Coordinates of C-alpha atoms in Angstrom, one line a residue:
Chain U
X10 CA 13.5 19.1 -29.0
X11 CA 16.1 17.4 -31.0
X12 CA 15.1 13.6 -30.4
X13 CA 11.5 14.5 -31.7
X14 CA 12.1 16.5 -34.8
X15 CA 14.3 13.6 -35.6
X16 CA 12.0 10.9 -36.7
X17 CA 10.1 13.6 -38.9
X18 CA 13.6 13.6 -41.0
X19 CA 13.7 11.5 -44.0
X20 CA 16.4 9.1 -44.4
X21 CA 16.8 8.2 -40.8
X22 CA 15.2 5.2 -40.6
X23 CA 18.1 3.1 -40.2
X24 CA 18.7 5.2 -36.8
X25 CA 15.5 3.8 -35.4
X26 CA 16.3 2.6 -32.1
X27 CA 15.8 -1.6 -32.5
X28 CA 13.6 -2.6 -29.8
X29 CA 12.6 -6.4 -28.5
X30 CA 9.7 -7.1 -27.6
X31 CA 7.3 -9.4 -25.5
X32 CA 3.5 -9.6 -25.0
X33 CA 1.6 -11.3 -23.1
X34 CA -2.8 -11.4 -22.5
X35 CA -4.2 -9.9 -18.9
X36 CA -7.3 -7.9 -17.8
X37 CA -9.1 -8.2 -21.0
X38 CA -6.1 -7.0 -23.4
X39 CA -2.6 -7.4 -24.3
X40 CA 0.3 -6.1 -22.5
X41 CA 3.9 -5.2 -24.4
X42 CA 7.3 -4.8 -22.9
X43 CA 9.8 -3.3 -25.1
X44 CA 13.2 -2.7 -24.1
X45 CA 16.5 -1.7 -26.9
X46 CA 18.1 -4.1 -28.8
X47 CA 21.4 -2.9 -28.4
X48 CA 23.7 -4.1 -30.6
X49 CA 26.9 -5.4 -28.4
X50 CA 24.5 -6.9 -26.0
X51 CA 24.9 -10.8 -26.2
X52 CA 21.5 -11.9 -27.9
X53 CA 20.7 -14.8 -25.9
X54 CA 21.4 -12.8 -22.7
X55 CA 19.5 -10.3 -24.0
X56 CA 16.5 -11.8 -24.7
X57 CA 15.9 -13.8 -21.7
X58 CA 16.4 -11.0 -19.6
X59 CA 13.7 -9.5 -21.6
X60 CA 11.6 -12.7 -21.0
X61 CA 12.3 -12.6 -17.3
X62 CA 10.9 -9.3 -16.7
X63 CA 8.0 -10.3 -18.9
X64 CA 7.1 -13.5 -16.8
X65 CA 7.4 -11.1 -13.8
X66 CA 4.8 -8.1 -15.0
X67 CA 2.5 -11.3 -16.3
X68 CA 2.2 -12.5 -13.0
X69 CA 1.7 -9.7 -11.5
X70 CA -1.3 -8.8 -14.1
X71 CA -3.2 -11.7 -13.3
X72 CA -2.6 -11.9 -9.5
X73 CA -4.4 -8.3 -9.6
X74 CA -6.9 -9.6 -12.1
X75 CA -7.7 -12.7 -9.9
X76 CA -8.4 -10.3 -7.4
X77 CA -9.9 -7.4 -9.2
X78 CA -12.3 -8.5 -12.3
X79 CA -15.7 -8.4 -12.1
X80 CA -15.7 -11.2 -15.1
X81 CA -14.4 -13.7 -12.8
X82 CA -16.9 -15.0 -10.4
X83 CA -14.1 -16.1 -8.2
X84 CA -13.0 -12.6 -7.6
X85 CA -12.6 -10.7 -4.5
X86 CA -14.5 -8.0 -6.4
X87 CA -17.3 -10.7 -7.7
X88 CA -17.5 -11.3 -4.1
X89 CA -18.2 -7.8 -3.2
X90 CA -20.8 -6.9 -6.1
X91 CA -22.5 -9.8 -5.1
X92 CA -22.6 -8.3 -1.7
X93 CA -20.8 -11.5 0.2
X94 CA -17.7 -9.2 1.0
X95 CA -17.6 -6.0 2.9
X96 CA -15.6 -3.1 1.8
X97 CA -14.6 -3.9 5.5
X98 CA -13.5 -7.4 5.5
X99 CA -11.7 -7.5 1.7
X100 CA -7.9 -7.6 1.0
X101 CA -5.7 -4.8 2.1
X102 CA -5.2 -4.7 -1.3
X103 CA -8.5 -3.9 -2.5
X104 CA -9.4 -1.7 0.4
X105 CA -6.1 0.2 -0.3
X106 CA -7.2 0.8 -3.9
X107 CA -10.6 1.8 -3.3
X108 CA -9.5 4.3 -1.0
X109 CA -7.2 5.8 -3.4
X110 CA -9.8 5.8 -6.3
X111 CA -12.0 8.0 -3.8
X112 CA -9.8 10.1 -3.0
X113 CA -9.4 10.7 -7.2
X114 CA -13.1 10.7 -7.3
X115 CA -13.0 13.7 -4.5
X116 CA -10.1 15.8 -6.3
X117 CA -11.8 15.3 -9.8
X118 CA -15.6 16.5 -8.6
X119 CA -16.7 13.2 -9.1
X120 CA -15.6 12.6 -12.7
X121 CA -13.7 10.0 -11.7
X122 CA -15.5 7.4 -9.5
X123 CA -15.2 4.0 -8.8
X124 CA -18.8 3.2 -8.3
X125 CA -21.5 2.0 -11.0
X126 CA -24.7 3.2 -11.7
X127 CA -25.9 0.3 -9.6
X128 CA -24.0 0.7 -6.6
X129 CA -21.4 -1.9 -7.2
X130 CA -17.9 -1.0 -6.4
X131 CA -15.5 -1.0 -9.5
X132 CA -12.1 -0.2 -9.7
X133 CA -11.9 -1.1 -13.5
X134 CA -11.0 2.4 -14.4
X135 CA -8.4 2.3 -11.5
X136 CA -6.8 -1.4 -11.6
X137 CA -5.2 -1.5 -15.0
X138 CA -3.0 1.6 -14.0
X139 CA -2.7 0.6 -10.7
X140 CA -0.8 -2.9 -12.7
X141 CA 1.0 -0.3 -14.9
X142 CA 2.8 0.8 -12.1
X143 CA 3.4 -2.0 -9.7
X144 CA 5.1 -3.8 -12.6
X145 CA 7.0 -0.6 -13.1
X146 CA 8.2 -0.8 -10.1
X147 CA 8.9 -4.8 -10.3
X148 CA 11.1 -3.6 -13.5
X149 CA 12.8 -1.0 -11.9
X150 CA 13.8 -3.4 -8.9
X151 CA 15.2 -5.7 -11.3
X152 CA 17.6 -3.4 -12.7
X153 CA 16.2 -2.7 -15.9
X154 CA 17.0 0.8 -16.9
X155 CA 15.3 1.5 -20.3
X156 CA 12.1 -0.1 -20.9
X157 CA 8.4 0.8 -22.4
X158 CA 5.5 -1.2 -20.9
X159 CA 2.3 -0.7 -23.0
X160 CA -1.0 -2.3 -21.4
X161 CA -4.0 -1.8 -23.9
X162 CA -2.6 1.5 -24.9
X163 CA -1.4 3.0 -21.6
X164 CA 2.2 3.4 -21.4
X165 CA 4.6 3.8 -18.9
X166 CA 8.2 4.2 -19.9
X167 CA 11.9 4.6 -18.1
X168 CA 15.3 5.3 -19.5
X169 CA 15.7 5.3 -23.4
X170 CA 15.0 3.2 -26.6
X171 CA 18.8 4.2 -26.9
X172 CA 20.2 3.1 -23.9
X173 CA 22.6 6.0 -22.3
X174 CA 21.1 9.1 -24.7
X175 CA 19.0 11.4 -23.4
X176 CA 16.4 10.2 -26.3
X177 CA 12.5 10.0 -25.6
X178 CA 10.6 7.2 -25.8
X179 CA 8.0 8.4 -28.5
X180 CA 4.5 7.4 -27.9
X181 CA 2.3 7.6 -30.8
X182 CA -1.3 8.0 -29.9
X183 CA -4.3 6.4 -32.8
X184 CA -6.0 8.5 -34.4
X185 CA -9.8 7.7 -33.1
X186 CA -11.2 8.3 -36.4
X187 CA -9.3 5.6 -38.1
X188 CA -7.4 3.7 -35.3
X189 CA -4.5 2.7 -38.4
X190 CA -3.5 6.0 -38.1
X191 CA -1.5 8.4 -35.7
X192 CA -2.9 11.4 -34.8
X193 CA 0.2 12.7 -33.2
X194 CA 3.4 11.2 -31.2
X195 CA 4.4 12.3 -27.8
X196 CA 7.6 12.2 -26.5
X197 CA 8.0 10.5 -22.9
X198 CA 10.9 12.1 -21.2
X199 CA 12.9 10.7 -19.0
X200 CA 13.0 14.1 -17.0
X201 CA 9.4 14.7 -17.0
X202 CA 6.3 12.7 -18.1
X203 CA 6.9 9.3 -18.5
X204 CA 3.2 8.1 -18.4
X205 CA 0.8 8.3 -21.2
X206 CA -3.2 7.0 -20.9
X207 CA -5.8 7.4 -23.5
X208 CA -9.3 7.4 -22.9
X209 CA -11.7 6.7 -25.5
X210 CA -15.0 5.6 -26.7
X211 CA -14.0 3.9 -29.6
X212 CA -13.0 0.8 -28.0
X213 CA -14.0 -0.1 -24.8
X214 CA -16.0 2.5 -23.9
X215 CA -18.1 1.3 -21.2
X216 CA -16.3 1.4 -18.2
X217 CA -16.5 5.2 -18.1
X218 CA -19.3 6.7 -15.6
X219 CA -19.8 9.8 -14.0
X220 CA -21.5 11.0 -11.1
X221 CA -24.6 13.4 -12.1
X222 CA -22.6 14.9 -14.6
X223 CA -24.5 14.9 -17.9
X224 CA -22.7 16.0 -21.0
X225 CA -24.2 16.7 -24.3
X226 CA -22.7 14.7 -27.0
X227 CA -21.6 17.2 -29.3
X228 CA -19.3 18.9 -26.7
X229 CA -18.0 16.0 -25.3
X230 CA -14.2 14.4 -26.6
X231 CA -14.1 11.4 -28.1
X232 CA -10.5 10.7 -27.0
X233 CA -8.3 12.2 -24.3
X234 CA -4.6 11.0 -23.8
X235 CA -2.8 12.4 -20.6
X236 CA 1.2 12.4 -19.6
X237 CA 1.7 12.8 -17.0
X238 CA 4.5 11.8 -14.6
X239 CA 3.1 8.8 -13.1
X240 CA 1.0 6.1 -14.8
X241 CA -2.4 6.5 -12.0
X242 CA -2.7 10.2 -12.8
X243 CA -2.5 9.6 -16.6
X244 CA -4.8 6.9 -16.8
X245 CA -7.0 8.5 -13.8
X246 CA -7.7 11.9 -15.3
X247 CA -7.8 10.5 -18.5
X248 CA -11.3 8.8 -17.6
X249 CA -12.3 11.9 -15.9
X250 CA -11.9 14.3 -19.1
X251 CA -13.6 11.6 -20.5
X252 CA -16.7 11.7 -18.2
X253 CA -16.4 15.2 -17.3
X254 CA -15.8 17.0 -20.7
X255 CA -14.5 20.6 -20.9
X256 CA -15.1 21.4 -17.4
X257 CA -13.0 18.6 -15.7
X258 CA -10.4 19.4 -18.2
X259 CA -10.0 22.9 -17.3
X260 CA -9.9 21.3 -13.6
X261 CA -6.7 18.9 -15.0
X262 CA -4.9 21.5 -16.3
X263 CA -4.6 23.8 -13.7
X264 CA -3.9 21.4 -10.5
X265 CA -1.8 19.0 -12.1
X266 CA 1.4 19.0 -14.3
X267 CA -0.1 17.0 -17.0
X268 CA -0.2 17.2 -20.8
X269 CA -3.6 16.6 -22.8
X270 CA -4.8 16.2 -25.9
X271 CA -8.2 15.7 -26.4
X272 CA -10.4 14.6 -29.2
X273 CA -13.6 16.2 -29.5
X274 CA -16.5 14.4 -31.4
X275 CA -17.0 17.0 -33.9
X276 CA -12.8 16.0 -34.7
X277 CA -11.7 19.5 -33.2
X278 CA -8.7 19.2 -31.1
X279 CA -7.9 20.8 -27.7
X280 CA -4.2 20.4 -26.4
X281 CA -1.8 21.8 -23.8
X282 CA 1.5 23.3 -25.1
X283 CA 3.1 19.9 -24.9
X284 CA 1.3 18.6 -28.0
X285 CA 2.2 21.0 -29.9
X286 CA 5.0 20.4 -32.5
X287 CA 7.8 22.1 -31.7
X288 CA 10.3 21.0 -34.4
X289 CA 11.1 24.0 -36.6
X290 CA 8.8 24.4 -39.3
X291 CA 10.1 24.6 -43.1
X292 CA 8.2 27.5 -44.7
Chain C
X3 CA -6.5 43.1 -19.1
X4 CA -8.0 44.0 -15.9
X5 CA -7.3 41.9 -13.0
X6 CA -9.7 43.1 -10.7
X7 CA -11.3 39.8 -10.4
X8 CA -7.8 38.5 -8.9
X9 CA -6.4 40.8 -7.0
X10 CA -8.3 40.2 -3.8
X11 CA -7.1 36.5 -4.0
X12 CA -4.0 37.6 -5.1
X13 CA -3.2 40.0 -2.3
X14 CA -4.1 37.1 0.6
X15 CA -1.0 35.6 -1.3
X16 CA 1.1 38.5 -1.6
X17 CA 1.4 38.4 2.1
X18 CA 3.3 35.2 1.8
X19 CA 4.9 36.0 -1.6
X20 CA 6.0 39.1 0.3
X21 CA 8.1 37.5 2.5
X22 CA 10.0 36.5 0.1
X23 CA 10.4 39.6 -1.4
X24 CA 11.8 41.4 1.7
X25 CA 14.3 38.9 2.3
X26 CA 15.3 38.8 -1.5
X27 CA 17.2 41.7 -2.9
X28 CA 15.5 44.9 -3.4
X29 CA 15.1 46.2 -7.3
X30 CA 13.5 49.1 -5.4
X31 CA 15.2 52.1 -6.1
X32 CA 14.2 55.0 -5.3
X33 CA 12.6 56.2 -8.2
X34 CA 10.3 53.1 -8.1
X35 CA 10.0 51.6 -10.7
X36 CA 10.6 48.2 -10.1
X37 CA 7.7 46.8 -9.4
X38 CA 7.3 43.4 -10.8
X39 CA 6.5 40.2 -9.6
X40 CA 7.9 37.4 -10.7
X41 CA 5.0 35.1 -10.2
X42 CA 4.0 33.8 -12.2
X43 CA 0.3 33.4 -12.6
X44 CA -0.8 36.8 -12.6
X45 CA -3.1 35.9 -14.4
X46 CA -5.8 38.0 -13.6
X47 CA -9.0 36.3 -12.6
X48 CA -7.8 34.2 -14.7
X49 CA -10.6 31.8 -15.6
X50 CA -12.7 30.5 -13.8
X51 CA -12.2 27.3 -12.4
X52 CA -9.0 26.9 -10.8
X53 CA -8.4 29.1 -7.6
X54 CA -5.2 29.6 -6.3
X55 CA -4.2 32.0 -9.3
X56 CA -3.0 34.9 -7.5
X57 CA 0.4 35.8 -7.3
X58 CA 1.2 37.8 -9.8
X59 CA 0.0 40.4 -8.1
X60 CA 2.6 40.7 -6.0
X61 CA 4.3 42.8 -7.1
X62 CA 1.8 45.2 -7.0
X63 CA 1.9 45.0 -3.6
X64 CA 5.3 45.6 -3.0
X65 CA 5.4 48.8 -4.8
X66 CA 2.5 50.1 -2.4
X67 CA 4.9 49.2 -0.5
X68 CA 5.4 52.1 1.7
X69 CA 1.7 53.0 2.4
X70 CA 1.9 49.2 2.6
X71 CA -1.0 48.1 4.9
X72 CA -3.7 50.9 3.2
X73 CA -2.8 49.3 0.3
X74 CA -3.6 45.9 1.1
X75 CA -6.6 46.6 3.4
X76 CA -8.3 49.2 1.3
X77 CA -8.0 47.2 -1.1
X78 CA -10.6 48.6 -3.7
X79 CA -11.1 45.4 -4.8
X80 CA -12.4 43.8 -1.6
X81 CA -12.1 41.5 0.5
X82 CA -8.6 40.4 0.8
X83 CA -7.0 41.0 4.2
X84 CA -3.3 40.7 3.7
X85 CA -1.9 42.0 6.6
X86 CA 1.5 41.2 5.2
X87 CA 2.0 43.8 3.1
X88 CA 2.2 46.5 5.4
X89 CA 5.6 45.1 6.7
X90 CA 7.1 45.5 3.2
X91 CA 6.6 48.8 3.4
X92 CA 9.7 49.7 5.2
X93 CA 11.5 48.9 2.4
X94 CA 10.0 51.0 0.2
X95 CA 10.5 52.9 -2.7
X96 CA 11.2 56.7 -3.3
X97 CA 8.9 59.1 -2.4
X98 CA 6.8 58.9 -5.6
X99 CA 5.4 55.9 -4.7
X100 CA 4.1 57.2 -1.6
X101 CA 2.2 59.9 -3.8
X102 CA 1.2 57.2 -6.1
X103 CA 1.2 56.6 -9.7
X104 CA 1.8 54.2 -12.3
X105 CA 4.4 51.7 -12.0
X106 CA 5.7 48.9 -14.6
X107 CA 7.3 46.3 -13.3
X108 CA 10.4 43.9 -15.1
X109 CA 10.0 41.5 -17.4
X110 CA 10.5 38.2 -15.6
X111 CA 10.6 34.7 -16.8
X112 CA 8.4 32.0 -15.5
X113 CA 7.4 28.5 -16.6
X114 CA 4.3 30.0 -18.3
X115 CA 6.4 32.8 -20.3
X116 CA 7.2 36.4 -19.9
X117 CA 4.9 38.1 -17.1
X118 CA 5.0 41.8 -16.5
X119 CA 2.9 43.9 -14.4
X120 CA 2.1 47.4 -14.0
X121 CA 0.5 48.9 -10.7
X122 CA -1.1 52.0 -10.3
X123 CA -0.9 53.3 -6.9
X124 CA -3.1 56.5 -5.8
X125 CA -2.3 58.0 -2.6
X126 CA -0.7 54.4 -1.3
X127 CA -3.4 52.1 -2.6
X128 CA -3.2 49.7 -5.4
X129 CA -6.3 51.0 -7.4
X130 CA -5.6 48.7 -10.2
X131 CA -3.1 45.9 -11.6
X132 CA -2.6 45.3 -15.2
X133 CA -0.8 42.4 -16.8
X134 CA 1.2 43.9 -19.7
X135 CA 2.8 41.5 -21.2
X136 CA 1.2 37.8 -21.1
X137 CA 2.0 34.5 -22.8
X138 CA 0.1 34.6 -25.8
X139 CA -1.1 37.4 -28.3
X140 CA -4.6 36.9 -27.7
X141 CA -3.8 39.0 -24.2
X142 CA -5.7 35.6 -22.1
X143 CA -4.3 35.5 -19.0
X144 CA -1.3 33.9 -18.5
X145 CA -2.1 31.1 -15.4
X146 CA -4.0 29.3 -18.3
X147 CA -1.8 29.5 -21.0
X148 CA -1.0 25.9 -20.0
X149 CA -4.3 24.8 -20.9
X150 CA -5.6 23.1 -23.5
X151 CA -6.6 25.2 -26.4
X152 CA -7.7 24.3 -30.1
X153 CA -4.8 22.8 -32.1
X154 CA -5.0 22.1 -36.1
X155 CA -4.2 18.7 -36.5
X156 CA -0.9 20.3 -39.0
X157 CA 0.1 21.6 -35.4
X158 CA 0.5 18.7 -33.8
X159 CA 4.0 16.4 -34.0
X160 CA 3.5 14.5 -37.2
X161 CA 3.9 10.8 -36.6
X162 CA 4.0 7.6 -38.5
X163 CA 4.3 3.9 -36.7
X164 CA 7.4 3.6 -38.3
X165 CA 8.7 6.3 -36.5
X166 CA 7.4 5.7 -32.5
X167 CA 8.6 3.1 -30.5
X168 CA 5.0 2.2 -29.0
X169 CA 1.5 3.3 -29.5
X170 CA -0.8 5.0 -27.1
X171 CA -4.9 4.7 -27.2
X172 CA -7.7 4.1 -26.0
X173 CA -7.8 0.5 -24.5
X174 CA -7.9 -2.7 -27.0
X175 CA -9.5 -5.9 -26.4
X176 CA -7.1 -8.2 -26.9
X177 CA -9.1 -9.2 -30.2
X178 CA -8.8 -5.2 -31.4
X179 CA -5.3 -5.9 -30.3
X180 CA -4.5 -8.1 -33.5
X181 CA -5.6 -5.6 -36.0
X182 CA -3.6 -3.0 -34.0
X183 CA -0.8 -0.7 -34.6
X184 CA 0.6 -1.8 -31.6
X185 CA 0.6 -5.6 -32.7
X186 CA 2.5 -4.7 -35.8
X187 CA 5.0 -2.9 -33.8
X188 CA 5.7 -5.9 -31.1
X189 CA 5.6 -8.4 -34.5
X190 CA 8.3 -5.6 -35.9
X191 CA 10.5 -6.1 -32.6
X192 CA 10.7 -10.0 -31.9

C-alpha cells in the first residue's frame, strides 16, 4: 500500500528508483531488461552485468523465434503449416508447447487456442510468454535478484527497482485510447503477481482467434491486462478475455488468482479489486 | 440473499468441510448459536459460471448438526447427498437446535471479506441459509466479489510514465515501439 501511493506524491521524484536498461529486437518487437542502478554499485560492473543477461534472454528469443515464427520460412512451424512436419515428428520443444497451449485451450472453453481458422497450428499467442519465462528463468539462474523484463508490453518482474526494499515494480499499462497515456499502474509484488500481459486490438490485433465464439462488438473489451503470478497465465488468459469477452472473464476470475482490468470498447472499465486504487483518498 | 441455488452444492462440500469442523474446536455451546462457517464463498448460487462455490454453507450444516444426516439428506433443496454431515452431529449443539430455529453464525474473516451466515433449522433440517453479511453493499454474493466489476477511471491508481518503472500493453511492433512510452522509458534509463 505504501510503495504505490508513493509515486502519486508530489515532490518525490528524486526518490524514483534509477534503473538501466537494455533492449534488444525479437519475435516482431522489442524486448527491455531493466534492472536498479544502485548507487555504490561499480558502474562498469554494473552495466556489463546488465549486458550479459541481455545477450543471454536475446539468444534465447531468437532460438525460440527460429523455431517458432510462422514469418520465417525456415521454421519448424513454417514446416508444419506447410504440412512437411507432423505434430508427431517436430522438436520436443514444439510438441511440448502445443500440448500445453491445448491444455489452455481446454481450461479456457476454447477462448484460447492455438489453431487458426485454416487449420494451421500456431502458438503465436503462446510463444512470446513461453520466452517471457524461460529467460526468467535464465535470469534467475544467473543470480540476478531484481530485474523487469518487458517483451512488447508483457512483463515479468523479480525482486525490487530498489534492491533489498519490499518496493513493487510498478507496471503502468497504456491507455488504448491514446497509447501516450496511462490508464492506470499496477504494482508487481514480489509476494504475489509478478506477471502482467495485455491484450489488445490496438496494435497487433490479429493473432487473436476463437473457437465458435462470436462476440458482438459493442460488448467486447478493447484491452485486457492480467497479473497474475506467472508470465503464461497472464499473457494466456489475457488473449482469452480477449476472444471470449465477458463470459471467459467471469471464467478467469473465479478459477484463477489473477487480477484484470479490462477495456471495453464503449471505454467502460471492468476490474478486479486489485486495480483499484487503494491509496487513501484526500477529500 | 437466498442461497437456495447453492446449498445443494454446498452441502456435497460440507461433508468434507465438516471434517474439519469436528476435529477443530467446537464454538458449539449449548445454546447454539454458533453456527458460522468460515468459508468463505458462501456465496450463494453465486453466479453462474464458476461451480465449486459451496462452502459457505457449512456452517449451516454443522448447526443441524444433531439431526445431522435428516438435515443433509432431506435437504429441501435437492439433490445433494452429504452423507457427512450426519457424523457431526454428535457434537452438537443444545437442545434447541434439535427443535430448530434460527441460527447466526460469527463473523469470520476470509480472503473475500467478512462472511456470516444464518441457518434456519426446522425440526433438524436446514430449510434455508442466508448470507448476512457479504463483501459489498450491493448484498452480491460474496465468491464473486473478486470479480471484475465497473471501475471509473478516477478509481483506478493514477499513473504518469514518470512515475512506473515499465509499461504494460498491448503488444508493439517494434516500429510502434519507437513512438512508445516504453522507448522513452529504456532512452530514460541508459
Amino acid at each position: 500500500m505504501q510503495p504505490t501511493s508513493k509515486p502519486n506524491e508530489p515532490g518525490q521524484a528524486n526518490k524514483e528508483p534509477r534503473l538501466r536498461s537494455r533492449t534488444f529486437t525479437s519475435m516482431g518487437t522489442v524486448v527491455s531488461l531493466a534492472v536498479p542502478a544502485a548507487p555504490g554499485t561499480v558502474p562498469q560492473a554494473a552495466v556489463e552485468e546488465l549486458e550479459a543477461a541481455t545477450a543471454v534472454v536475446e539468444r534465447l528469443f531468437n532460438g525460440l523465434e527460429r523455431t517458432f515464427s510462422l514469418y520465417r520460412p525456415d521454421s519448424e512451424a513454417s514446416a508444419m503449416a506447410r504440412g512437411e512436419l507432423a505434430l508427431a515428428d517436430a522438436s520436443a520443444d514444439m510438441r511440448r508447447l502445443y500440448v500445453e497451449a491445448a491444455e489452455w485451450r481446454t481450461v479456457t472453453e476454447g477462448a484460447f487456442t492455438a489453431e487458426r481458422p485454416d487449420g494451421v497450428v500456431d502458438l503465436a499467442g503462446i510463444v512470446k510468454g513461453h520466452a517471457i519465462r524461460e529467460a526468467g528463468t535464465s535470469l534467475l539462474a544467473l543470480g540476478l535478484k531484481d530485474w523487469c523484463l518487458n517483451a512488447g508490453g508483457d512483463v515479468l518482474v523479480d525482486g525490487s527497482p530498489t534492491p533489498g526494499s519490499a518496493r513493487p515494480w510498478l507496471a503502468g499499462i497504456v491507455d488504448p485510447e491514446d497509447r501516450t497515456t496511462l490508464l492506470t499502474a499496477f504494482p508487481l509484488d514480489n509476494k504475489g503477481k509478478h506477471a502482467l500481459a495485455t491484450s489488445g486490438t490496438s496494435e497487433r490485433g490479429h493473432h487473436i482467434w476463437s473457437t465458435g465464439l462470436k462476440i458482438a462488438r459493442d460488448e467486447g473489451f478493447r484491452q485486457v491486462s492480467v497479473a497474475a503470478a506467472d508470465i503464461i497465465t497472464a499473457d494466456v488468459l489475457a488473449t482469452a478475455i480477449m476472444a471470449g469477452g465477458a463470459r471467459t472473464l467471469a471464467l478467469a476470475t473465479s478459477h484463477w488468482d489473477v487480477d484484470v482490468l479490462a477495456v471495453k470498447n464503449d471505454g467502460g472499465l471492468l476490474a478486479t479489486p486489485g486495480f483499484r486504487n487503494l491509496a487513501p483518498q484526500n477529500s | 440473499m437466498r442461497l437456495r441455488a447453492g446449498i445443494s452444492a454446498a452441502l456435497a462440500s460440507a461433508a468434507i468441510l465438516l471434517v474439519g469442523w469436528q476435529s477443530g474446536a467446537h464454538v458449539a455451546e449449548s445454546n447454539a448459536s454458533a453456527v458460522t462457517t468460515s468459508a468463505t464463498g458462501n456465496t450463494g448460487g453465486t453466479t453462474s459460471g464458476t461451480g465449486s462455490t459451496a462452502n459457505g454453507s457449512t456452517g449451516g450444516s454443522a448447526s443441524g448438526s444433531s439431526s445431522g444426516t435428516g438435515a443433509a439428506s432431506s435437504s429441501s433443496t435437492g439433490s445433494s447427498s452429504s452423507t457427512g454431515t450426519g457424523s457431526s452431529s454428535s457434537t452438537t449443539l443444545g437442545a434447541s437446535a434439535k427443535a430448530g430455529g434460527t441460527y447466526a453464525g460469527t463473523s469470520v474473516e476470509t480472503r473475500f471479506g467478512t462472511v456470516q451466515v444464518q441457518v434456519t433449522i426446522k425440526a433438524g433440517v436446514i430449510t434455508d441459509v442466508t448470507a448476512l453479511h457479504l463483501t459489498d453493499q450491493e448484498q452480491r454474493s460474496v465468491q464473486i466479489s473478486a470479480r471484475a466489476a465497473p471501475l471509473l477511471r478516477s478509481e483506478v491508481l493514477s499513473a504518469q510514465s514518470a512515475n512506473v518503472q515499465t509499461i504494460g500493453g498491448a503488444t508493439f511492433t517494434s516500429d510502434a515501439y519507437l513512438t512508445s512510452l516504453q522507448a522513452a522509458l529504456d532512452a530514460a534509463h541508459f
